[in-house]
Short mmCIF file of C-alpha atoms in Angstrom, two decimals:
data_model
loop_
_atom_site.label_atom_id
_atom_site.label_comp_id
_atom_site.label_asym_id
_atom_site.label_seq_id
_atom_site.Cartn_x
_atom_site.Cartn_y
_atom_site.Cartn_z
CA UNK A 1 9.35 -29.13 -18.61
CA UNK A 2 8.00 -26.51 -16.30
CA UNK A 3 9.16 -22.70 -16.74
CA UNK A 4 12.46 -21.68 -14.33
CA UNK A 5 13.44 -18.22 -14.03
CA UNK A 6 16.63 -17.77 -12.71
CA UNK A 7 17.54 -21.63 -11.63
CA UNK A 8 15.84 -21.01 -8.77
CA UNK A 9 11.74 -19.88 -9.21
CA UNK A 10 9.07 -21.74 -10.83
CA UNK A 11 7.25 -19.94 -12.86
CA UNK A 12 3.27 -20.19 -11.89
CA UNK A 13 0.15 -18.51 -13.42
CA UNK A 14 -0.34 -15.50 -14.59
CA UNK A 15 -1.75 -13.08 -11.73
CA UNK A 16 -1.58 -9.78 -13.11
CA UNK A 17 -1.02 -7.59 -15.63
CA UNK A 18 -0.09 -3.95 -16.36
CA UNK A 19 0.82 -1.83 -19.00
CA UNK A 20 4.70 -2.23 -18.84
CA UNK A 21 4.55 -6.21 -18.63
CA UNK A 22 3.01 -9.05 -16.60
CA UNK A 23 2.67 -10.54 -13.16
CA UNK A 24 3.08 -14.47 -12.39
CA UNK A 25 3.31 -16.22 -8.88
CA UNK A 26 6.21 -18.02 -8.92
CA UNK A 27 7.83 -20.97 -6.20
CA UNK A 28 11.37 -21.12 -5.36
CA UNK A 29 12.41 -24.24 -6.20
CA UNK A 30 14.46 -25.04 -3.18
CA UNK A 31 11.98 -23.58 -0.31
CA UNK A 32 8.57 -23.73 -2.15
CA UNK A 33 8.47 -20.02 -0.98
CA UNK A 34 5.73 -18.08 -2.71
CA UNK A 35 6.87 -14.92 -5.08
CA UNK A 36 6.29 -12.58 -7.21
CA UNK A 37 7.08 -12.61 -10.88
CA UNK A 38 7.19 -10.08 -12.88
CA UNK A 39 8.01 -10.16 -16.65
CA UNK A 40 9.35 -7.38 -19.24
CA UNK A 41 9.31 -8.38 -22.94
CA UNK A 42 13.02 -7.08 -24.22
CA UNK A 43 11.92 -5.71 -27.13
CA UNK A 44 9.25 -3.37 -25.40
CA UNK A 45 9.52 0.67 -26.46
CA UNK A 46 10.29 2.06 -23.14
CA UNK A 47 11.58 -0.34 -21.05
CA UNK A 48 11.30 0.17 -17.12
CA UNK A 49 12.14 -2.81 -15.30
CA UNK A 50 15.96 -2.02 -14.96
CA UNK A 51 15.16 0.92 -13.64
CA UNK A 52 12.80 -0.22 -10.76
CA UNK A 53 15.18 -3.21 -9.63
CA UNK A 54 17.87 -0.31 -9.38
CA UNK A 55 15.84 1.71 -7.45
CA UNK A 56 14.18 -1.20 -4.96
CA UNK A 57 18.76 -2.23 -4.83
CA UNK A 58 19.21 1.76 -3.57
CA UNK A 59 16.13 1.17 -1.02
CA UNK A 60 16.69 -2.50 -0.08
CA UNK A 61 16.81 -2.86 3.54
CA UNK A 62 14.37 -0.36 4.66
CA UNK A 63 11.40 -1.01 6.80
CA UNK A 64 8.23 -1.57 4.77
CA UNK A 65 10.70 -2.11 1.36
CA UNK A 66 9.71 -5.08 -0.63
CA UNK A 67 12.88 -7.66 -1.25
CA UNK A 68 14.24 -8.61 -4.97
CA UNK A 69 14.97 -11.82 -4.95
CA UNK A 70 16.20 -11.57 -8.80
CA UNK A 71 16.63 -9.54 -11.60
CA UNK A 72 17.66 -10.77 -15.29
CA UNK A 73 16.87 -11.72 -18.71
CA UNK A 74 15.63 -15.07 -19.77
CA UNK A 75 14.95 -15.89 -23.20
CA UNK A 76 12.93 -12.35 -24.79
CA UNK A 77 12.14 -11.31 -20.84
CA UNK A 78 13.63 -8.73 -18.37
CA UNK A 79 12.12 -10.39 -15.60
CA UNK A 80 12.08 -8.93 -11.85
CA UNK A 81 11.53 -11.43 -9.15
CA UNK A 82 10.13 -9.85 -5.43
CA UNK A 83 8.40 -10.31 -2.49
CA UNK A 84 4.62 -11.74 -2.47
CA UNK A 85 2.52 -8.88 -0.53
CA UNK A 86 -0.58 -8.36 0.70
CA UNK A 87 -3.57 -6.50 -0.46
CA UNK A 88 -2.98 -2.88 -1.31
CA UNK A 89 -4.66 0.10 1.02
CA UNK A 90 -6.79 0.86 -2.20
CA UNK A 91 -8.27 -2.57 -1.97
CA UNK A 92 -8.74 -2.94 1.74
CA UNK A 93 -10.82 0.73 1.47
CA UNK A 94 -12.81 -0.63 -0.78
CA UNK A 95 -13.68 -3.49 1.45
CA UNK A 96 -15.10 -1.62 4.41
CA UNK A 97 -17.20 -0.10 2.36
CA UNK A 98 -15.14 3.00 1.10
CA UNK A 99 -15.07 4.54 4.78
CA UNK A 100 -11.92 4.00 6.83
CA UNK A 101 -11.98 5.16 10.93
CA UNK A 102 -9.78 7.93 12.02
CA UNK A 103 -8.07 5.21 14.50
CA UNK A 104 -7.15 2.95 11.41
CA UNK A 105 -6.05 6.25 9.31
CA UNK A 106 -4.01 7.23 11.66
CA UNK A 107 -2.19 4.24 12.22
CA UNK A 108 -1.84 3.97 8.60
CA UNK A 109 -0.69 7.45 8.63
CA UNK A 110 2.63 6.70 11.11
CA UNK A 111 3.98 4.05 8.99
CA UNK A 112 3.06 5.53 5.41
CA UNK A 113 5.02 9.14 6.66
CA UNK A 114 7.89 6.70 8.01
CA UNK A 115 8.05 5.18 4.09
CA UNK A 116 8.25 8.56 2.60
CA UNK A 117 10.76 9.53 4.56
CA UNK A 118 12.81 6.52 4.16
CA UNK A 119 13.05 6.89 0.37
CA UNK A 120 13.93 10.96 0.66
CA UNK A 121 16.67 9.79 3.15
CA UNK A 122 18.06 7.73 0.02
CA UNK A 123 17.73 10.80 -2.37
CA UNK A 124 14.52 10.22 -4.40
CA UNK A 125 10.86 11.22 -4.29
CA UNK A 126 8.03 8.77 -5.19
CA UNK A 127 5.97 11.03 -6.88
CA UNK A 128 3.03 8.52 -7.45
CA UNK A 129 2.03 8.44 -3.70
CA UNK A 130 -1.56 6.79 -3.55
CA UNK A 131 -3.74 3.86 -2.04
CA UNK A 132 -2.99 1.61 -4.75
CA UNK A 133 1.27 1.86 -4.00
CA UNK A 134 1.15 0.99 -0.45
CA UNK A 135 0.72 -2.96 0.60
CA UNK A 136 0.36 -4.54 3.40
CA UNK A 137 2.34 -7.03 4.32
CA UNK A 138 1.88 -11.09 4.60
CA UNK A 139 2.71 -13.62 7.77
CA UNK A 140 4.20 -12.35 10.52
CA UNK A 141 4.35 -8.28 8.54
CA UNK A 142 0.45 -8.28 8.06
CA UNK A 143 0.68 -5.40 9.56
CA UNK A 144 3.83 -4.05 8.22
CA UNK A 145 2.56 -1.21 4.81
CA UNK A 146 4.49 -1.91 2.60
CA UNK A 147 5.31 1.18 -0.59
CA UNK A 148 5.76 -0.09 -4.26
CA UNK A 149 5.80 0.85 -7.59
CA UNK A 150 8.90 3.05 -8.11
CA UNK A 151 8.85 3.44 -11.97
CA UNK A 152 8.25 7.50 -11.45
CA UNK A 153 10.78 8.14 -8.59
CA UNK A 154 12.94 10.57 -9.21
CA UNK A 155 16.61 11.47 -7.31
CA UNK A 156 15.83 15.19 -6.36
CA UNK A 157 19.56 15.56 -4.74
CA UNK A 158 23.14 14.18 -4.95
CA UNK A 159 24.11 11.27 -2.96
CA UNK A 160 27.49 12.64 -2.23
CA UNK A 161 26.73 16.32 -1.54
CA UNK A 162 23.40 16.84 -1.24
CA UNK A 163 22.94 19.54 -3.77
CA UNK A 164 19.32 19.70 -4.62
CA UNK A 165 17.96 19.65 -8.18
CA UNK A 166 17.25 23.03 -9.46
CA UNK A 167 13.85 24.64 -9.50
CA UNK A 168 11.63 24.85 -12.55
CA UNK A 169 8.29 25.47 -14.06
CA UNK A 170 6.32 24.45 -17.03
CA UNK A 171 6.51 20.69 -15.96
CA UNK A 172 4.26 18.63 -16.88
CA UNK A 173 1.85 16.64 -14.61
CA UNK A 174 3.81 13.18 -13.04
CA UNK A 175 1.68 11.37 -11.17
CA UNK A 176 -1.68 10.42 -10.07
CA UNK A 177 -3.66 13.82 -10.51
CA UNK A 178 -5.82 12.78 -7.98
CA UNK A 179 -3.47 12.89 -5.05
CA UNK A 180 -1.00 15.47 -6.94
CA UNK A 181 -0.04 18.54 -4.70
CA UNK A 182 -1.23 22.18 -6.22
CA UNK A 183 2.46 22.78 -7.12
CA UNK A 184 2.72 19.67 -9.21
CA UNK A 185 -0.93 21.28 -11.10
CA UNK A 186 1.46 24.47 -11.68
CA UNK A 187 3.66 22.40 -13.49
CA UNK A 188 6.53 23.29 -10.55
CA UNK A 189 8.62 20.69 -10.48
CA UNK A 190 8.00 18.40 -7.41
CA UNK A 191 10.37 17.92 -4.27
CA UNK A 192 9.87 16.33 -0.70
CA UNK A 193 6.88 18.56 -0.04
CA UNK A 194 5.04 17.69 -2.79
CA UNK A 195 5.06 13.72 -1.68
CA UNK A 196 3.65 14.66 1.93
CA UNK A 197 0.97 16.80 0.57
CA UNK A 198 -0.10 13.79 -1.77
CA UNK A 199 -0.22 11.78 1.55
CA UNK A 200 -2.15 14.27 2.91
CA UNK A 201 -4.68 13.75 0.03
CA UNK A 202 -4.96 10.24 0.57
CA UNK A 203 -5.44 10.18 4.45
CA UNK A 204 -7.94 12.73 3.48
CA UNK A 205 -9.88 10.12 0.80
CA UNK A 206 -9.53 7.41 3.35
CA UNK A 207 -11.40 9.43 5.98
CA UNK A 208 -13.97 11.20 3.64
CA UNK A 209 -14.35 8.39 1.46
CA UNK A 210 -13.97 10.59 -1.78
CA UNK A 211 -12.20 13.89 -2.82
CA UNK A 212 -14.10 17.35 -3.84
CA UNK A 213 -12.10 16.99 -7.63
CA UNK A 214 -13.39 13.02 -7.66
CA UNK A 215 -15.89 12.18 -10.80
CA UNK A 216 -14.87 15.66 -12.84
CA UNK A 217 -16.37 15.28 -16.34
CA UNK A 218 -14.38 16.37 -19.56
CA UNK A 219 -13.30 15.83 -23.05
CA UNK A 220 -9.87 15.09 -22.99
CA UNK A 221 -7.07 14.02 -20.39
CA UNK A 222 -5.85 17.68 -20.13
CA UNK A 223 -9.07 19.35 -19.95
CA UNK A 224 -9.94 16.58 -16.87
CA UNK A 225 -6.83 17.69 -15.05
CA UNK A 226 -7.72 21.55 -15.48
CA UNK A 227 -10.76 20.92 -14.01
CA UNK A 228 -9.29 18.93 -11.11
CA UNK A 229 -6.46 21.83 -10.59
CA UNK A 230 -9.17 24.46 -10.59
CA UNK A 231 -11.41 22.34 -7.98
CA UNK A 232 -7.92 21.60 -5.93
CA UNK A 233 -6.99 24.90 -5.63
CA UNK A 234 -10.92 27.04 -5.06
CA UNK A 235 -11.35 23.90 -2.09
CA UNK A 236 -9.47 25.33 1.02
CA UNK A 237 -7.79 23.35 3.21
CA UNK A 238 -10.42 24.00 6.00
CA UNK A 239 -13.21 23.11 3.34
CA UNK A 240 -11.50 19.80 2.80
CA UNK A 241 -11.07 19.32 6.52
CA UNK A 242 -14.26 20.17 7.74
CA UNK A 243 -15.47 17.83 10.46
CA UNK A 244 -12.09 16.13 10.83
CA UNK A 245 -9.68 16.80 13.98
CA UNK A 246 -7.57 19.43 13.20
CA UNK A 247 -4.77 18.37 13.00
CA UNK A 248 -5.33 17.12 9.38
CA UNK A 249 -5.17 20.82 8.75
CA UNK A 250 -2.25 21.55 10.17
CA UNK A 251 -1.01 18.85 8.04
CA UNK A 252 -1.83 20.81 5.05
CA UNK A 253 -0.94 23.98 6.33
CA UNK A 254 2.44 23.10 7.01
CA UNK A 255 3.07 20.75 3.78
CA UNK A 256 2.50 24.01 1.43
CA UNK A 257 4.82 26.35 3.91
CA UNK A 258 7.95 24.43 2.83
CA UNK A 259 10.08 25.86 0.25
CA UNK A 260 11.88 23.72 -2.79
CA UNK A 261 14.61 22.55 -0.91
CA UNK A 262 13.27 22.40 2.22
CA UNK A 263 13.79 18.96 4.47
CA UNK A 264 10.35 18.40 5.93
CA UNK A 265 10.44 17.80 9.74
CA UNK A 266 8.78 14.46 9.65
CA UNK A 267 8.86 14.11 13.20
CA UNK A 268 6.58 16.79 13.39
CA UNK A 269 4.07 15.31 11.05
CA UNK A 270 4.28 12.05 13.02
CA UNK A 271 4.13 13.94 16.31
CA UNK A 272 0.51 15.89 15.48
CA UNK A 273 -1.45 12.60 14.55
CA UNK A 274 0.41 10.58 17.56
CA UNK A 275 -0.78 12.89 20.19
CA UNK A 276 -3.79 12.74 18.50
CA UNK A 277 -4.51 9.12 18.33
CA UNK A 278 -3.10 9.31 22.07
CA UNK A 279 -6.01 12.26 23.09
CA UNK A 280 -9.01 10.13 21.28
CA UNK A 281 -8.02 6.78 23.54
CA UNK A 282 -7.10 4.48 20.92
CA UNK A 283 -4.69 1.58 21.33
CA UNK A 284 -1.70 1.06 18.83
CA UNK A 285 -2.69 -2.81 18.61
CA UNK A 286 -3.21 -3.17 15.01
CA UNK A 287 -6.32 -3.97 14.86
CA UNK A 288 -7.18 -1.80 11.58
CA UNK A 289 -11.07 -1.64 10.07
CA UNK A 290 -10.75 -4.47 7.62
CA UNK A 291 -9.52 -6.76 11.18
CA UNK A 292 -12.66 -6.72 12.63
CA UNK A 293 -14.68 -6.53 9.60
CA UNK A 294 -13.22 -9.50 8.09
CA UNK A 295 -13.40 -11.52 11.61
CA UNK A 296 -17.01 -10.66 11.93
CA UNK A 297 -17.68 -12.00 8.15
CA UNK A 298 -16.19 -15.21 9.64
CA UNK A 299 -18.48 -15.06 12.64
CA UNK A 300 -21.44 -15.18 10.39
CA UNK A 301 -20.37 -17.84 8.07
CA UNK A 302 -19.79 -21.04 10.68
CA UNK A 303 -19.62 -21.08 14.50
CA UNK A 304 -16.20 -20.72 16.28
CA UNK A 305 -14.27 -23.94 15.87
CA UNK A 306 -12.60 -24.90 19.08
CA UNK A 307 -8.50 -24.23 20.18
CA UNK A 308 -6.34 -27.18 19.83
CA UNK A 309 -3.21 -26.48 21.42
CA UNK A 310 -1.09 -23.92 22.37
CA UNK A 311 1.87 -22.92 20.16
CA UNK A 312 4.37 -20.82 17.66
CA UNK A 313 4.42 -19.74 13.88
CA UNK A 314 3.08 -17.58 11.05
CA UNK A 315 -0.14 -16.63 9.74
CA UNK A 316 -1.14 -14.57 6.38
CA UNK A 317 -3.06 -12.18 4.79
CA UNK A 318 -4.36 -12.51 1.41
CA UNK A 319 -1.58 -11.94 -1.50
CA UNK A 320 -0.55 -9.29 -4.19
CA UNK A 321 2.79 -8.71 -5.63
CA UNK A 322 5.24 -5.80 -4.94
CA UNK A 323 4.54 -4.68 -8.52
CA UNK A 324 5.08 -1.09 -10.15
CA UNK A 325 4.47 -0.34 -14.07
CA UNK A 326 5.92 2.80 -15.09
CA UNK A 327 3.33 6.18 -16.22
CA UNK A 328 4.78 8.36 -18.48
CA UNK A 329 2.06 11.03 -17.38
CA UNK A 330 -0.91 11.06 -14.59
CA UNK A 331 -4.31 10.06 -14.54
CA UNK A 332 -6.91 11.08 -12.13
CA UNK A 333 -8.05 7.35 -11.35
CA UNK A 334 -4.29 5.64 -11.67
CA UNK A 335 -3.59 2.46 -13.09
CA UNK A 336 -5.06 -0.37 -10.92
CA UNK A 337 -2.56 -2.09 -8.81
CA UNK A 338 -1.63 -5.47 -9.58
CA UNK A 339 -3.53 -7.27 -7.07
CA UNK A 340 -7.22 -5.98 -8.56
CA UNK A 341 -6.28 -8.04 -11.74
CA UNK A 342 -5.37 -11.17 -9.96
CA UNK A 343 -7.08 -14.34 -10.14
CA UNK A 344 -9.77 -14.10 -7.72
CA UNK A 345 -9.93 -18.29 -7.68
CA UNK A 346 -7.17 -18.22 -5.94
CA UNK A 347 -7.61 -20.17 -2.94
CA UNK A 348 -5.30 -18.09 -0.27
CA UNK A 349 -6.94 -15.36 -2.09
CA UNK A 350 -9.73 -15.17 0.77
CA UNK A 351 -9.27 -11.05 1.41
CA UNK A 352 -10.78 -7.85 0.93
CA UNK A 353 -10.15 -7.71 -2.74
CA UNK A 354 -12.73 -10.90 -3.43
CA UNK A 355 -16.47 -11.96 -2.64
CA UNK A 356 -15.93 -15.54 -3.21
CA UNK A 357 -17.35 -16.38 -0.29
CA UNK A 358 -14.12 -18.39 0.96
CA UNK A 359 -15.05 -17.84 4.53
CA UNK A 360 -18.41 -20.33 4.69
CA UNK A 361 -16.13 -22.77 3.91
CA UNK A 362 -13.47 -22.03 6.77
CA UNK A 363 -14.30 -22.36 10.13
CA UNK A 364 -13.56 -19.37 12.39
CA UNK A 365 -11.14 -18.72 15.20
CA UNK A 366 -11.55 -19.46 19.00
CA UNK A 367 -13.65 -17.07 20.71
CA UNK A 368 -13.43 -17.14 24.17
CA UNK A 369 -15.49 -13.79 24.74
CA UNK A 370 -18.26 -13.02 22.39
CA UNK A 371 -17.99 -9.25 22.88
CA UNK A 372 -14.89 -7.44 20.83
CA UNK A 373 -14.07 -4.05 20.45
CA UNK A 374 -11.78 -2.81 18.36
CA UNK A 375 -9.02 -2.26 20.90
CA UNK A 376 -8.75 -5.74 21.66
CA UNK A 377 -5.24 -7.38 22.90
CA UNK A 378 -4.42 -10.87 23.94
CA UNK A 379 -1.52 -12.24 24.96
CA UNK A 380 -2.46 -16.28 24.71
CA UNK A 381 -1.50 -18.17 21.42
CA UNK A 382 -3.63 -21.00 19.84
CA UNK A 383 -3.32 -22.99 16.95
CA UNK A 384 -6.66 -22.94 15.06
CA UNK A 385 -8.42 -23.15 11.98
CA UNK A 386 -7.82 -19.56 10.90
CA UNK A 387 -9.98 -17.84 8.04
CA UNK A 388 -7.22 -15.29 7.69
CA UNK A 389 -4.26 -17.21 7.14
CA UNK A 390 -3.48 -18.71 3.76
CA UNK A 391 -2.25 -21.66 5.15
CA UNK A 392 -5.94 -22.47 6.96
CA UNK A 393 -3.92 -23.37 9.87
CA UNK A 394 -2.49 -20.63 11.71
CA UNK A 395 -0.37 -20.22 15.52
CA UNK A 396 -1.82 -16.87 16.43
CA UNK A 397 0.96 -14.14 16.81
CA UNK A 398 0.57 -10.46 16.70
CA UNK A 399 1.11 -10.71 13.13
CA UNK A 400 -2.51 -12.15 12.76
CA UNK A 401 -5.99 -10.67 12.53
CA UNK A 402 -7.16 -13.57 14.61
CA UNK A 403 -4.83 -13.62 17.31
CA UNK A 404 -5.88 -9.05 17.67
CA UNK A 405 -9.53 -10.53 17.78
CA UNK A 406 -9.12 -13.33 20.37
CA UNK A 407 -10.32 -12.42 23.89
#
């Protein structure tokens, strides 16, 4: 008899794993709806699955918030049941090469700012902000990002009255030392400013490809994130955003004026790259780096197969799971997301995070106009042979990669 989790999911194959448990794709038995799975043994030391499904409960709703389907024991497992996502920022960087355009960064940028602010409106900070815990989405969100992995969030205020948590020192590192803001190196305890300034790092890495306090040699874990503190704090913020508009700066600059308590003004953050993206020409139309790159892989595999007919429906992207395992402290490189240890023979698997070579055996979209440019629109629909979606049929919709490349 095959696995159910909840009288309602299938339990699949393993897909991932992590150091607080294990990832399976799972079915719902009543739609055939794809999910993730993701499995706690009981018994474990420190257990942390409770405590995420509480905390995605608090955020459910939200724009770019992954659903729980389920959360409950069965047999010697906790067991956490959520949406299947797409491939993690982390993964789609390393897919074009480690290099990401300042008009795909900055589209990133609006949405990821939107998802921090979204969990400080429910009283918590993330305080593991990174490539690897923001997903895209699948279908008709492929463009949606997605933010995950909540096992380190923290309520920094009262729900009722909004007191803030008191200030301290002598903390030691949470996080991702990587992307952790100078305060959290001081061991001051982190608040809302101290989750933008992490997202400042990370546009930052996207854009430069790598960090100044990247590939730091040293004995031990705390010797590593001395050195990384030290390199953090001698690299000013002009140093780190030399040859980058400057609003990346200003960023920065304002990130480290707010106090404790402050309330960031978000829509000032938002505002400075908007007006940018609006000065450099660029078109909100979703069509991000790994869009184009991944069409023109197609391109080269087979020729473009030819429209059928017109029509309506969904396409994909290729899958991870909404996944977090808990750290107890930071690391400078992170714990891999849960989509890097997935399966890569999986056949909707045919993304940014594999080189299986799954597009020479899909034929590629309708092309109407050879030429494409990065700003493409269209505003036709086809129903093709897609190499994006994980269906291999797709209805083109604004959702898809295909339909932002069609001309």
């Amino acid at each position: 008899m095959e696995p159910r989790v909840g009288n309602k999911f299938r339990l699949g194959r393993k897909i991932g794993s992590g150091s607080f448990g294990e990832i399976y794709l799972g079915t719902n038995i009543q739609t055939n709806e794809e999910v993730a799975i993701k499995l706690e043994n009981v018994k474990t030391k420190h257990p942390q699955l409770l405590y995420e499904s509480k905390l995605y409960r608090i955020l459910q709703g939200g724009t770019g918030i992954p659903n729980v389907r389920w959360f409950g024991v069965e047999g010697d497992y906790n067991v956490l049941v959520m949406d299947l996502l797409g491939p993690s920022l982390e993964d789609l960087f390393n897919f074009c090469s480690r290099k990401l355009s300042l008009k795909t960064v900055l589209m990133l940028a609006d949405q990821m700012i939107n998802r921090v602010e979204f969990v400080h409106s429910k009283s918590f900070l993330h305080r593991d902000i990174k490539p690897d815990n923001f997903l895209m989405g699948l279908g008709r969100r492929a463009n949606q990002v997605y933010i995950i992995d909540f096992g380190l969030a923290k309520k920094y205020r009262d729900t009722s009255t909004h007191q803030h948590i008191p200030y301290r020192e002598n903390k030691n590192l949470t996080g991702t030392a990587r992307y952790a803001s100078m305060n959290t190196h001081l061991g001051i305890e982190q608040s809302r400013r101290d989750d933008l300034e992490s997202l400042g790092y990370v546009l930052m890495y996207f854009l430069r490809g790598s960090l100044p306090w990247q590939g730091l040699k040293a004995g031990t874990k705390k010797q590593k994130y001395e050195k990384i503190s030290e390199k953090k704090v001698s690299t000013s913020i002009e140093a780190l955003c030399r040859g980058y508009p400057t609003e990346f700066a200003s960023y920065f600059h304002y990130c480290r004026s707010l106090r404790f308590d402050d309330k960031p003004d978000y829509a000032y953050l938002k505002r400075i790259f908007r007006d940018l993206f609006i000065r450099e020409g660029f078109q909100f139309d979703y069509v991000f780096d790994w869009t184009i790159l991944k069409y023109q892989q197609s391109q080269l595999a087979t020729p473009p197969a030819r429209a059928l007919v017109p029509g309506a429906g969904t396409s994909g992207a290729p899958p991870a799971i909404a996944s977090g395992d808990r750290q107890t402290g930071g690391g400078e490189e992170g714990r891999p997301a849960g989509l890097s240890s997935m399966d890569s023979s999986r056949r909707r698997m045919s993304g940014p995070v594999i080189n299986s070579g799954s597009f020479s055996k899909q034929k590629s979209p309708v092309v109407n106009e050879p030429t494409m440019t990065k700003d493409t629109m269209v505003s036709n629909s086809y129903y093709l042979f897609c190499p994006f979606s994980p269906r291999s049929w797709c209805v083109c919709v604004h959702a898809c990669p295909c339909y932002l490349v069609l001309r």
